[in-house]
mmCIF file of C-alpha atoms and ligand atoms in Angstrom:
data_model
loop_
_atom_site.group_PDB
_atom_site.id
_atom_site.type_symbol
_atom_site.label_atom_id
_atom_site.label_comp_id
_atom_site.label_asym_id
_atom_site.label_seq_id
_atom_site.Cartn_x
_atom_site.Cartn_y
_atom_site.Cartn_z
ATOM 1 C CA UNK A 1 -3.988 -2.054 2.177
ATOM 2 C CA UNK A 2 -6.550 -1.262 -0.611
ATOM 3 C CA UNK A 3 -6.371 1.992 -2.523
ATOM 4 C CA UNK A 4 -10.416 3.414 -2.285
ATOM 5 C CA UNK A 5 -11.294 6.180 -4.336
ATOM 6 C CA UNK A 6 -7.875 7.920 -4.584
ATOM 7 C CA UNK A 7 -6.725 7.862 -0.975
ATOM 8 C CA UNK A 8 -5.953 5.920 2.317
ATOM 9 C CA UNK A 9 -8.670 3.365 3.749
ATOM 10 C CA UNK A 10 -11.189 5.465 5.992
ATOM 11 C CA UNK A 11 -10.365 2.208 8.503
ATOM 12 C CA UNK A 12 -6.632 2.416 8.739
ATOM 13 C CA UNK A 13 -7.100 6.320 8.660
ATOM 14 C CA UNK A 14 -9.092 5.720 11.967
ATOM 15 C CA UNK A 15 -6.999 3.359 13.216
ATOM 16 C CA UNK A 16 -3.632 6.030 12.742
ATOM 17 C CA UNK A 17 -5.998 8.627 14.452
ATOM 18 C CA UNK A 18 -6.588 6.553 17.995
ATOM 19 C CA UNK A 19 -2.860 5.506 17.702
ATOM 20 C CA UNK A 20 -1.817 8.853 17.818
ATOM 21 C CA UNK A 21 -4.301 10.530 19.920
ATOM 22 C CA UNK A 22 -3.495 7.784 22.896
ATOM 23 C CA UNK A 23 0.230 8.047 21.751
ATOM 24 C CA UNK A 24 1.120 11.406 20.896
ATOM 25 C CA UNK A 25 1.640 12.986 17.352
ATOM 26 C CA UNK A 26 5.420 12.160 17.606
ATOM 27 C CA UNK A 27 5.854 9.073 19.324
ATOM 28 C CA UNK A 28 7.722 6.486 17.013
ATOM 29 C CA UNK A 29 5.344 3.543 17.818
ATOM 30 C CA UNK A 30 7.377 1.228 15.545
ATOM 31 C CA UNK A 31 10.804 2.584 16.066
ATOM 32 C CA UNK A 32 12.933 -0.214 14.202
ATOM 33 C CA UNK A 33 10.259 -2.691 13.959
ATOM 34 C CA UNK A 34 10.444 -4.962 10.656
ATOM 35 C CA UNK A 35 6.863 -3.708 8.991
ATOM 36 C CA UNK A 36 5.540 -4.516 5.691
ATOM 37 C CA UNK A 37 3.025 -2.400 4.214
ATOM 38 C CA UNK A 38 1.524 -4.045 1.006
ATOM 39 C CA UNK A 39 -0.593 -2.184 -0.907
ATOM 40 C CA UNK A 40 -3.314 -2.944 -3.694
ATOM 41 C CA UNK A 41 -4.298 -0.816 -6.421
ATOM 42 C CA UNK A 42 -5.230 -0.260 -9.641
ATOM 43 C CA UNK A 43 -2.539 1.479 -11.655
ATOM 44 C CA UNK A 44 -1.372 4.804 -10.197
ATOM 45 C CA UNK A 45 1.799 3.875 -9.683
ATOM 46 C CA UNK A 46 5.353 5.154 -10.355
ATOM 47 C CA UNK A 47 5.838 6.597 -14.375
ATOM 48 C CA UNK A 48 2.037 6.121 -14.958
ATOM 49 C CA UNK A 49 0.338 9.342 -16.257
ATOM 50 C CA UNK A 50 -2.376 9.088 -12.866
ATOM 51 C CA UNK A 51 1.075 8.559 -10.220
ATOM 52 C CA UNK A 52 0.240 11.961 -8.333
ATOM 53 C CA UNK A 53 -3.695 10.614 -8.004
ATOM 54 C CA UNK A 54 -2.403 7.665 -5.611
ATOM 55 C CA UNK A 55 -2.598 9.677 -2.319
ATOM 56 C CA UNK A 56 -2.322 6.479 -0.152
ATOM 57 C CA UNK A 57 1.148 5.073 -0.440
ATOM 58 C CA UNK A 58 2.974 8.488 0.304
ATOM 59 C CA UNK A 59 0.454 9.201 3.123
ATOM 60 C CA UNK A 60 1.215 5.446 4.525
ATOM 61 C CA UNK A 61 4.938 5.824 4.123
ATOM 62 C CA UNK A 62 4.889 9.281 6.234
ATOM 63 C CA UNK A 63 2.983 7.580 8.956
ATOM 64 C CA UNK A 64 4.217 4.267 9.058
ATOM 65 C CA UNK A 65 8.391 5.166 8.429
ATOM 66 C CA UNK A 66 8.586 8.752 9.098
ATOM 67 C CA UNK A 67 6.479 9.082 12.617
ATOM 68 C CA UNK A 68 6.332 6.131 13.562
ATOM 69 C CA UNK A 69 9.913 4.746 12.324
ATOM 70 C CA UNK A 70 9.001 1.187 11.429
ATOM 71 C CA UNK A 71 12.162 -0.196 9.492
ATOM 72 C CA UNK A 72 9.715 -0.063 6.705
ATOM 73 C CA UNK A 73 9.546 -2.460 3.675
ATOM 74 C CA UNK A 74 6.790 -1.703 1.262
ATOM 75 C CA UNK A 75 5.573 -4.052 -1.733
ATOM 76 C CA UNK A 76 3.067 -2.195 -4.105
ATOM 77 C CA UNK A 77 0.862 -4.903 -6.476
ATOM 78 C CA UNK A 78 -1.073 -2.829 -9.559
ATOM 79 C CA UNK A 79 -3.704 -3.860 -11.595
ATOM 80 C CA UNK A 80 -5.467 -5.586 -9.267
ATOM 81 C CA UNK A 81 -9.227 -5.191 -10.971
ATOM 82 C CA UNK A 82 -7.937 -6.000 -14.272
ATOM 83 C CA UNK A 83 -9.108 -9.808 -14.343
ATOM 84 C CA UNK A 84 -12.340 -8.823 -13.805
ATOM 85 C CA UNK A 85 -13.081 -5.127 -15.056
ATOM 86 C CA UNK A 86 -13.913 -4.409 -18.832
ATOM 87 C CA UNK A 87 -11.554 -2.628 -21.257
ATOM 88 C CA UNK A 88 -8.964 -3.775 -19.160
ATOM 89 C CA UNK A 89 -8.409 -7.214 -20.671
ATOM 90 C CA UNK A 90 -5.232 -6.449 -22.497
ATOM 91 C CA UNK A 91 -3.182 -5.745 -19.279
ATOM 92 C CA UNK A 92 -4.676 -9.110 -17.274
ATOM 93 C CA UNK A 93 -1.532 -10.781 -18.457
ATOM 94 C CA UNK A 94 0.367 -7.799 -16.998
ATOM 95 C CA UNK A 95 -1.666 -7.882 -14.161
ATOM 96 C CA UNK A 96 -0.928 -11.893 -13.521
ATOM 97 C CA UNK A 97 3.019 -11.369 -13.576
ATOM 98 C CA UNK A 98 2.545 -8.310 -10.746
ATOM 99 C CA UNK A 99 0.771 -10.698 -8.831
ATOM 100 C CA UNK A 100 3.377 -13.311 -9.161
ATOM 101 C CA UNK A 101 5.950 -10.670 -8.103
ATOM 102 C CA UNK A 102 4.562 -9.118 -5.334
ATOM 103 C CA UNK A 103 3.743 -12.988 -4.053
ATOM 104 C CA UNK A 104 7.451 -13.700 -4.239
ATOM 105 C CA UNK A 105 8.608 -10.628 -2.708
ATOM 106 C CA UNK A 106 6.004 -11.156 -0.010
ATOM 107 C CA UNK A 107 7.192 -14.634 0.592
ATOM 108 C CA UNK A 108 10.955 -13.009 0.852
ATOM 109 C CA UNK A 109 10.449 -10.169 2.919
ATOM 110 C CA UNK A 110 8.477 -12.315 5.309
ATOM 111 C CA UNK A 111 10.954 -15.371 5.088
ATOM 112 C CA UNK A 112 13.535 -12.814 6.421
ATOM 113 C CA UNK A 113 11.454 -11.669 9.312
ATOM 114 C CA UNK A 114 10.774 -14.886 10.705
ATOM 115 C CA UNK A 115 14.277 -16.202 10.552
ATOM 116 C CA UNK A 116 15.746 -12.645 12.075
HETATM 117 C C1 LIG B 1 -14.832 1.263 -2.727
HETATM 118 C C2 LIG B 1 -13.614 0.950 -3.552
HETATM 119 C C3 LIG B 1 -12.927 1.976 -4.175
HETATM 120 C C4 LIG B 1 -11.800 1.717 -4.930
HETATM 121 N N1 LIG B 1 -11.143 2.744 -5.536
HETATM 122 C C5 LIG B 1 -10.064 2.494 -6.274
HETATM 123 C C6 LIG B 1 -9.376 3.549 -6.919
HETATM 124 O O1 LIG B 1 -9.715 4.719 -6.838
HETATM 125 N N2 LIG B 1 -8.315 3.237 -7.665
HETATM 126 C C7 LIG B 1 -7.874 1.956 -7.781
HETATM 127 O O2 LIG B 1 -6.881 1.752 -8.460
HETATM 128 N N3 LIG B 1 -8.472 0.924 -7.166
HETATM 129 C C8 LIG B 1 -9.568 1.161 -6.420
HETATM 130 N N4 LIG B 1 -10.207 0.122 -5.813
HETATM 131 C C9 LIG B 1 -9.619 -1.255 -5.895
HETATM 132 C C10 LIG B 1 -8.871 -1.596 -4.613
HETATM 133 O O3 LIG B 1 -7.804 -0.746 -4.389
HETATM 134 C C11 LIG B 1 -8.286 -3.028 -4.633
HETATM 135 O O4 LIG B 1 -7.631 -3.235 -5.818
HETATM 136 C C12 LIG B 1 -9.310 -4.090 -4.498
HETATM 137 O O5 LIG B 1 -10.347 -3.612 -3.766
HETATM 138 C C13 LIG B 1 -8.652 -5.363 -3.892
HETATM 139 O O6 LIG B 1 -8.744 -5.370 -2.509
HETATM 140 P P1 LIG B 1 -9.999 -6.060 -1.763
HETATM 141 O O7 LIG B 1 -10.094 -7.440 -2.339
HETATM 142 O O8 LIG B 1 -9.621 -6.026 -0.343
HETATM 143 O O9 LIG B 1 -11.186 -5.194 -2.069
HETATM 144 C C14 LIG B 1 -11.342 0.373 -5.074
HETATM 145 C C15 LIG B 1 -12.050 -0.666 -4.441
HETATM 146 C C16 LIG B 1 -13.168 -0.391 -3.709
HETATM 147 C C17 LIG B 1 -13.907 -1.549 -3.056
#
């Protein structure tokens, strides 16, 4: 999921809106299913002065865990525009090792789905 502008993707939002209007506001859609929700974003996230301006990943986490009750993993990468946006080139090597961890977590969490 990419973080635009503050908030939630205009396309999932859509996407959560059918859902719900053919399913009901309460139905848990994903009740126990294994779901990964990776998200993309530029720095907003936990301990960062700007944490409270990321109003995606709380809004996904309500609607993916909380109505819908997928058994919910979620792996946040940061920095993501640093390799190519100017004044940030001090944090690209920050930025590299956040890929390389999300990447391995990714690989983890969805090594354990497919053998379960
Ligand atoms: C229209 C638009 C708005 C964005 N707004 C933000 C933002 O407010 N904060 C942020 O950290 N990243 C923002 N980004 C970066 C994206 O969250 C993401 O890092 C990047 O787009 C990588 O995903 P993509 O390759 O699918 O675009 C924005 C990107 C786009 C295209």
């Amino acid at each position: 999921m990419p973080f635009y502008n503050f908030g939630v993707s205009q396309h999932f939002k859509t996407w959560v809106d059918l859902v719900i209007a053919a399913a009901g506001p309460t139905t848990p859609v994903l009740k126990g299913k294994p779901t990964v929700l990776v998200t993309v974003r530029g720095g907003y996230g936990p301990g960062t002065p700007r944490e409270a301006w990321d109003h995606s990943t709380p809004y996904l986490r309500r609607i993916l865990a909380d109505v819908w009750e997928a058994d919910l993993t979620v792996i946040e990468r940061e920095l993501t525009i640093a390799a190519t946006t100017p004044g940030m080139e001090s944090l690209r090597d920050l930025a590299a090792e956040l890929r390389s961890r999300a990447l391995e977590e990714a690989d983890k969490v969805g090594a354990g789905i497919a053998t379960a």
